[in-house]
Amino acid sequence: MRFSEGVEWGMHCTVLLAQAAGGKALSRRALAEHYGLPEAYLAKHLRALAAAGILRAVPGPGGGYQLARPAAQLTALDVVDAVEGTASPFTCQEIRQQGTSAVPPEQCRRPCAIAVVMAQGQQAWRETLRGVTIADLVERIPAPVREQIRAKLGGPRP
Amino acid sequence: MRFSEGVEWGMHCTVLLAQAAGGKALSRRALAEHYGLPEAYLAKHLRALAAAGILRAVPGPGGGYQLARPAAQLTALDVVDAVEGTASPFTCQEIRQQGTSAVPPEQCRRPCAIAVVMAQGQQAWRETLRGVTIADLVERIPAPVREQIRAKLGGPRP
């Protein structure tokens, strides 16, 4: 089970856009070149981030993508959900109700304990990612690296 | 991102084998029929569970699979790891070191904050599943259902 590369790409692009001067958009090409990514593949993930309300597409010359919300109001979970979707990786097919020992429906009113523990694991994962904002991730970039990015993007001085 | 159906199948088969009388093996066919599963596909997952030391293959007539360890010493995580592997779903490709703004290696001695949060999420998921044993899952089956299974498999009275 693997995440798409779009999770890493989307996370980095969102963190980068959080460091651009307020309102400044970066083009798809600029984002791709910044990280040496294939622009055509990145495009799909940028569209997904925009569709999810994380990025906003700015049309026209000088356009591109900018954050749609303040970085402190966007979480790591928002980005992963936008790229990967929100479906749980585990789907309970209710096999307890199948086969020669099928449990009758009246004894299956409570969810299967196996589905419950899988959902709890998923919940723990989601809570962890929900607890970290894009602003937090910017904060965790080493100061000299942040300064280089600021100089390049013309972002505000920290 | 989806788990293989083998996660649900493997979890149910392991929980079922935990309810069989001590040492009693269930054949691959019996397991498949119990849950109405395709035997050939189930076989692959049972082999993976045996390779991981969760089940033990018992050869010969009357053979099949039995638990390789007591149910209280097997966790939900053990089963998922056996079926899905232990690789993290997120792979950091270090894209911060790529492209026109590549960060030099000497500024990348600490792991990328994005990789860190993804690893923390994975860790939270793993801890949750590690905290639930196969014995716990047997306990959570409704008593009447457990009694029907016990009667069918000749397991010990609870």
Tab-separated table of C-alpha atoms in Angstrom:
chain	number	residue	atom	x	y	z
A	1	MET	CA	0.000	0.000	0.000
A	2	ARG	CA	1.592	3.234	-1.103
A	3	PHE	CA	0.656	6.856	-1.300
A	4	SER	CA	0.976	8.572	-4.644
A	5	GLU	CA	4.087	10.727	-5.106
A	6	GLY	CA	1.563	13.562	-5.237
A	7	VAL	CA	1.394	13.521	-1.445
A	8	GLU	CA	5.028	14.604	-1.140
A	9	TRP	CA	4.766	16.980	-4.113
A	10	GLY	CA	1.535	18.552	-2.906
A	11	MET	CA	2.835	18.958	0.624
A	12	HIS	CA	6.045	20.650	-0.532
A	13	CYS	CA	4.248	22.941	-2.997
A	14	THR	CA	1.729	23.989	-0.346
A	15	VAL	CA	4.514	24.675	2.161
A	16	LEU	CA	6.386	26.640	-0.512
A	17	LEU	CA	3.353	28.732	-1.442
A	18	ALA	CA	2.871	29.513	2.246
A	19	GLN	CA	6.254	31.255	2.081
A	20	ALA	CA	5.447	33.458	-0.918
A	21	ALA	CA	4.586	37.082	-0.315
A	22	GLY	CA	0.878	37.519	0.440
A	23	GLY	CA	-1.205	37.018	-2.628
A	24	LYS	CA	1.714	36.167	-4.880
A	25	ALA	CA	0.963	33.243	-7.159
A	26	LEU	CA	3.567	30.812	-8.466
A	27	SER	CA	3.089	29.263	-11.870
A	28	ARG	CA	2.804	25.525	-12.342
A	29	ARG	CA	6.120	25.658	-14.181
A	30	ALA	CA	7.844	27.564	-11.375
A	31	LEU	CA	6.617	25.030	-8.828
A	32	ALA	CA	7.757	22.108	-10.997
A	33	GLU	CA	11.183	23.649	-11.585
A	34	HIS	CA	11.649	24.549	-7.937
A	35	TYR	CA	11.558	20.854	-7.015
A	36	GLY	CA	12.664	19.338	-10.337
A	37	LEU	CA	9.281	17.673	-10.871
A	38	PRO	CA	7.602	16.698	-14.153
A	39	GLU	CA	5.191	19.575	-14.789
A	40	ALA	CA	2.513	17.491	-16.493
A	41	TYR	CA	2.237	15.078	-13.551
A	42	LEU	CA	2.418	17.856	-11.004
A	43	ALA	CA	-0.468	19.625	-12.805
A	44	LYS	CA	-2.893	16.871	-11.836
A	45	HIS	CA	-2.029	17.171	-8.160
A	46	LEU	CA	-2.197	20.979	-8.201
A	47	ARG	CA	-5.680	20.740	-9.696
A	48	ALA	CA	-6.688	18.338	-6.918
A	49	LEU	CA	-5.358	20.764	-4.296
A	50	ALA	CA	-7.301	23.594	-5.893
A	51	ALA	CA	-10.469	21.492	-6.114
A	52	ALA	CA	-10.126	20.785	-2.385
A	53	GLY	CA	-9.882	24.479	-1.531
A	54	ILE	CA	-6.250	24.344	-0.438
A	55	LEU	CA	-4.848	26.244	-3.419
A	56	ARG	CA	-6.511	28.829	-5.589
A	57	ALA	CA	-5.785	28.970	-9.322
A	58	VAL	CA	-5.067	32.506	-10.467
A	59	PRO	CA	-5.666	32.909	-14.211
A	60	GLY	CA	-3.787	35.071	-16.689
A	61	PRO	CA	-0.180	36.227	-17.069
A	62	GLY	CA	1.588	36.224	-13.713
A	63	GLY	CA	-1.015	33.741	-12.575
A	64	GLY	CA	-0.556	30.281	-11.155
A	65	TYR	CA	-1.369	29.003	-7.702
A	66	GLN	CA	-1.593	30.640	-4.319
A	67	LEU	CA	-2.853	29.395	-0.953
A	68	ALA	CA	-6.625	29.547	-0.743
A	69	ARG	CA	-6.573	29.826	3.054
A	70	PRO	CA	-4.020	30.998	5.625
A	71	ALA	CA	-1.309	28.387	6.249
A	72	ALA	CA	-2.336	28.139	9.898
A	73	GLN	CA	-5.787	26.971	8.754
A	74	LEU	CA	-4.496	24.238	6.457
A	75	THR	CA	-3.353	20.923	7.883
A	76	ALA	CA	-1.150	18.136	6.598
A	77	LEU	CA	-4.307	16.017	6.583
A	78	ASP	CA	-6.050	18.468	4.246
A	79	VAL	CA	-3.267	18.026	1.689
A	80	VAL	CA	-3.158	14.220	1.930
A	81	ASP	CA	-6.957	14.017	1.694
A	82	ALA	CA	-6.913	16.266	-1.378
A	83	VAL	CA	-4.374	14.079	-3.173
A	84	GLU	CA	-5.354	10.625	-1.941
A	85	GLY	CA	-9.032	11.059	-1.191
A	86	THR	CA	-10.658	10.510	2.170
A	87	ALA	CA	-11.676	6.866	1.734
A	88	SER	CA	-10.358	4.555	4.424
A	89	PRO	CA	-7.716	2.105	3.159
A	90	PHE	CA	-9.665	-0.681	4.868
A	91	THR	CA	-13.062	-1.716	3.568
A	92	CYS	CA	-15.081	-4.124	5.681
A	93	GLN	CA	-16.830	-6.559	3.350
A	94	GLU	CA	-18.763	-8.083	6.273
A	95	ILE	CA	-17.382	-11.535	5.576
A	96	ARG	CA	-18.731	-12.599	8.968
A	97	GLN	CA	-22.126	-12.633	7.204
A	98	GLN	CA	-20.863	-14.875	4.396
A	99	GLY	CA	-20.090	-18.559	3.983
A	100	THR	CA	-21.181	-21.725	5.749
A	101	SER	CA	-21.001	-20.065	9.174
A	102	ALA	CA	-22.636	-16.779	8.223
A	103	VAL	CA	-23.700	-14.832	11.273
A	104	PRO	CA	-27.348	-13.744	10.882
A	105	PRO	CA	-27.973	-10.010	10.450
A	106	GLU	CA	-29.678	-9.678	13.843
A	107	GLN	CA	-26.392	-10.662	15.493
A	108	CYS	CA	-24.457	-8.138	13.386
A	109	ARG	CA	-26.086	-4.945	14.575
A	110	ARG	CA	-22.839	-3.830	16.163
A	111	PRO	CA	-19.913	-3.269	13.811
A	112	CYS	CA	-17.400	-6.065	13.482
A	113	ALA	CA	-14.583	-5.669	16.041
A	114	ILE	CA	-12.040	-6.016	13.235
A	115	ALA	CA	-13.567	-3.106	11.310
A	116	VAL	CA	-13.597	-1.105	14.549
A	117	VAL	CA	-9.888	-1.515	15.255
A	118	MET	CA	-9.020	-0.705	11.659
A	119	ALA	CA	-11.137	2.456	11.902
A	120	GLN	CA	-9.436	3.393	15.181
A	121	GLY	CA	-6.037	3.068	13.530
A	122	GLN	CA	-7.176	5.246	10.646
A	123	GLN	CA	-8.548	7.768	13.112
A	124	ALA	CA	-5.232	7.921	15.008
A	125	TRP	CA	-3.411	8.528	11.729
A	126	ARG	CA	-5.854	11.278	10.734
A	127	GLU	CA	-5.673	12.997	14.130
A	128	THR	CA	-1.879	13.096	13.945
A	129	LEU	CA	-1.895	14.704	10.509
A	130	ARG	CA	-4.730	17.020	11.484
A	131	GLY	CA	-2.600	18.263	14.374
A	132	VAL	CA	0.081	19.745	12.121
A	133	THR	CA	-0.634	22.833	10.038
A	134	ILE	CA	1.164	24.062	6.941
A	135	ALA	CA	2.319	27.012	9.079
A	136	ASP	CA	3.890	24.521	11.527
A	137	LEU	CA	5.740	22.871	8.629
A	138	VAL	CA	7.072	26.230	7.443
A	139	GLU	CA	8.303	26.875	11.005
A	140	ARG	CA	10.215	23.600	10.986
A	141	ILE	CA	12.264	24.448	7.904
A	142	PRO	CA	15.790	25.381	9.017
A	143	ALA	CA	16.128	29.177	9.240
A	144	PRO	CA	18.849	29.520	6.566
A	145	VAL	CA	16.778	27.507	4.091
A	146	ARG	CA	13.711	29.593	4.848
A	147	GLU	CA	15.743	32.754	4.276
A	148	GLN	CA	16.903	31.487	0.877
A	149	ILE	CA	13.335	30.700	-0.120
A	150	ARG	CA	12.157	34.090	1.144
A	151	ALA	CA	14.836	35.829	-0.923
A	152	LYS	CA	13.836	33.864	-3.996
A	153	LEU	CA	10.079	34.292	-3.628
A	154	GLY	CA	10.068	37.781	-2.216
A	155	GLY	CA	8.114	36.655	0.809
A	156	PRO	CA	7.773	38.734	3.963
A	157	ARG	CA	10.707	38.772	6.366
A	158	PRO	CA	10.006	36.407	9.229
B	1	MET	CA	-4.734	3.884	-1.276
B	2	ARG	CA	-6.362	0.602	-0.315
B	3	PHE	CA	-5.447	-2.431	1.706
B	4	SER	CA	-5.708	-5.780	0.029
B	5	GLU	CA	-8.821	-7.798	0.871
B	6	GLY	CA	-6.307	-10.148	2.511
B	7	VAL	CA	-6.225	-7.860	5.537
B	8	GLU	CA	-9.873	-8.563	6.336
B	9	TRP	CA	-9.579	-12.240	5.385
B	10	GLY	CA	-6.377	-12.765	7.348
B	11	MET	CA	-7.731	-10.993	10.399
B	12	HIS	CA	-10.941	-13.060	10.416
B	13	CYS	CA	-9.109	-16.360	9.833
B	14	THR	CA	-6.652	-15.603	12.633
B	15	VAL	CA	-9.476	-14.686	15.014
B	16	LEU	CA	-11.323	-17.863	13.997
B	17	LEU	CA	-8.266	-20.083	14.548
B	18	ALA	CA	-7.864	-18.507	17.983
B	19	GLN	CA	-11.248	-20.028	18.829
B	20	ALA	CA	-10.404	-23.577	17.749
B	21	ALA	CA	-9.590	-26.140	20.432
B	22	GLY	CA	-5.899	-25.996	21.375
B	23	GLY	CA	-3.746	-27.408	18.634
B	24	LYS	CA	-6.634	-28.077	16.269
B	25	ALA	CA	-5.812	-27.107	12.704
B	26	LEU	CA	-8.368	-25.954	10.158
B	27	SER	CA	-7.831	-26.730	6.509
B	28	ARG	CA	-7.507	-24.023	3.919
B	29	ARG	CA	-10.790	-25.212	2.474
B	30	ALA	CA	-12.580	-25.105	5.818
B	31	LEU	CA	-11.385	-21.533	6.370
B	32	ALA	CA	-12.466	-20.495	2.876
B	33	GLU	CA	-15.885	-22.107	3.242
B	34	HIS	CA	-16.436	-20.646	6.701
B	35	TYR	CA	-16.334	-17.136	5.243
B	36	GLY	CA	-17.378	-17.895	1.662
B	37	LEU	CA	-13.971	-16.864	0.287
B	38	PRO	CA	-12.215	-18.030	-2.908
B	39	GLU	CA	-9.837	-20.705	-1.648
B	40	ALA	CA	-7.094	-20.021	-4.213
B	41	TYR	CA	-6.868	-16.342	-3.287
B	42	LEU	CA	-7.097	-17.046	0.415
B	43	ALA	CA	-4.195	-19.513	0.077
B	44	LYS	CA	-1.769	-16.711	-0.729
B	45	HIS	CA	-2.700	-14.772	2.369
B	46	LEU	CA	-2.566	-17.849	4.618
B	47	ARG	CA	0.964	-18.535	3.350
B	48	ALA	CA	1.933	-14.948	4.144
B	49	LEU	CA	0.538	-15.330	7.673
B	50	ALA	CA	2.495	-18.549	8.117
B	51	ALA	CA	5.679	-16.963	6.757
B	52	ALA	CA	5.269	-14.165	9.307
B	53	GLY	CA	4.991	-16.632	12.202
B	54	ILE	CA	1.334	-15.896	12.905
B	55	LEU	CA	-0.037	-19.210	11.642
B	56	ARG	CA	1.656	-22.577	11.480
B	57	ALA	CA	1.007	-24.906	8.539
B	58	VAL	CA	0.285	-28.461	9.731
B	59	PRO	CA	0.933	-31.002	6.968
B	60	GLY	CA	-0.925	-34.224	6.225
B	61	PRO	CA	-4.535	-35.393	6.563
B	62	GLY	CA	-6.332	-33.423	9.226
B	63	GLY	CA	-3.742	-30.719	8.679
B	64	GLY	CA	-4.193	-27.106	7.769
B	65	TYR	CA	-3.434	-24.016	9.778
B	66	GLN	CA	-3.273	-23.307	13.473
B	67	LEU	CA	-2.088	-20.289	15.463
B	68	ALA	CA	1.687	-20.268	15.787
B	69	ARG	CA	1.560	-18.248	19.019
B	70	PRO	CA	-1.049	-17.660	21.727
B	71	ALA	CA	-3.754	-15.216	20.612
B	72	ALA	CA	-2.783	-12.825	23.428
B	73	GLN	CA	0.679	-12.541	21.864
B	74	LEU	CA	-0.555	-11.724	18.368
B	75	THR	CA	-1.709	-8.223	17.520
B	76	ALA	CA	-3.866	-6.754	14.783
B	77	LEU	CA	-0.693	-5.042	13.567
B	78	ASP	CA	1.081	-8.404	13.195
B	79	VAL	CA	-1.653	-9.578	10.819
B	80	VAL	CA	-1.738	-6.376	8.745
B	81	ASP	CA	2.066	-6.336	8.493
B	82	ALA	CA	2.067	-9.981	7.372
B	83	VAL	CA	-0.433	-9.313	4.584
B	84	GLU	CA	0.560	-5.783	3.520
B	85	GLY	CA	4.235	-5.666	4.446
B	86	THR	CA	5.798	-3.217	6.864
B	87	ALA	CA	6.842	-0.543	4.363
B	88	SER	CA	5.466	2.895	5.128
B	89	PRO	CA	2.852	4.110	2.612
B	90	PHE	CA	4.788	7.376	2.363
B	91	THR	CA	8.220	7.458	0.786
B	92	CYS	CA	10.217	10.674	1.071
B	93	GLN	CA	12.029	11.233	-2.207
B	94	GLU	CA	13.906	14.210	-0.741
B	95	ILE	CA	12.562	16.560	-3.400
B	96	ARG	CA	13.861	19.458	-1.282
B	97	GLN	CA	17.286	18.446	-2.639
B	98	GLN	CA	16.083	18.559	-6.271
B	99	GLY	CA	15.329	21.271	-8.795
B	100	THR	CA	16.416	24.861	-9.264
B	101	SER	CA	16.179	25.586	-5.529
B	102	ALA	CA	17.805	22.395	-4.301
B	103	VAL	CA	18.796	22.638	-0.655
B	104	PRO	CA	22.439	21.540	-0.249
B	105	PRO	CA	23.062	18.285	1.627
B	106	GLU	CA	24.703	20.033	4.586
B	107	GLN	CA	21.385	21.796	5.247
B	108	CYS	CA	19.486	18.509	5.033
B	109	ARG	CA	21.070	16.645	7.925
B	110	ARG	CA	17.767	16.682	9.804
B	111	PRO	CA	14.883	14.830	8.191
B	112	CYS	CA	12.382	16.879	6.227
B	113	ALA	CA	9.525	18.062	8.465
B	114	ILE	CA	7.038	16.658	5.950
B	115	ALA	CA	8.585	13.194	6.180
B	116	VAL	CA	8.554	13.507	9.971
B	117	VAL	CA	4.829	14.238	10.219
B	118	MET	CA	4.029	11.431	7.792
B	119	ALA	CA	6.119	9.051	9.910
B	120	GLN	CA	4.353	10.235	13.069
B	121	GLY	CA	0.990	9.502	11.480
B	122	GLN	CA	2.161	6.041	10.470
B	123	GLN	CA	3.477	5.482	13.993
B	124	ALA	CA	0.128	6.476	15.538
B	125	TRP	CA	-1.635	4.018	13.235
B	126	ARG	CA	0.806	1.247	14.107
B	127	GLU	CA	0.542	1.869	17.865
B	128	THR	CA	-3.246	1.659	17.701
B	129	LEU	CA	-3.177	-1.670	15.887
B	130	ARG	CA	-0.364	-2.954	18.111
B	131	GLY	CA	-2.547	-2.239	21.128
B	132	VAL	CA	-5.202	-4.775	20.155
B	133	THR	CA	-4.465	-8.488	20.344
B	134	ILE	CA	-6.213	-11.326	18.548
B	135	ALA	CA	-7.410	-12.432	21.998
B	136	ASP	CA	-9.022	-8.993	22.452
B	137	LEU	CA	-10.800	-9.399	19.111
B	138	VAL	CA	-12.143	-12.829	20.143
B	139	GLU	CA	-13.434	-11.232	23.366
B	140	ARG	CA	-15.334	-8.626	21.365
B	141	ILE	CA	-17.331	-11.147	19.359
B	142	PRO	CA	-20.889	-11.251	20.741
B	143	ALA	CA	-21.227	-14.176	23.169
B	144	PRO	CA	-23.917	-16.061	21.180
B	145	VAL	CA	-21.786	-15.910	18.024
B	146	ARG	CA	-18.724	-17.106	19.927
B	147	GLU	CA	-20.775	-19.988	21.321
B	148	GLN	CA	-21.876	-21.025	17.807
B	149	ILE	CA	-18.274	-20.956	16.610
B	150	ARG	CA	-17.144	-22.924	19.672
B	151	ALA	CA	-19.788	-25.552	19.011
B	152	LYS	CA	-18.723	-25.837	15.375
B	153	LEU	CA	-14.977	-25.939	16.002
B	154	GLY	CA	-15.018	-27.911	19.241
B	155	GLY	CA	-13.130	-25.174	21.032
B	156	PRO	CA	-12.888	-24.944	24.819
B	157	ARG	CA	-15.851	-23.559	26.710
B	158	PRO	CA	-15.154	-19.925	27.539
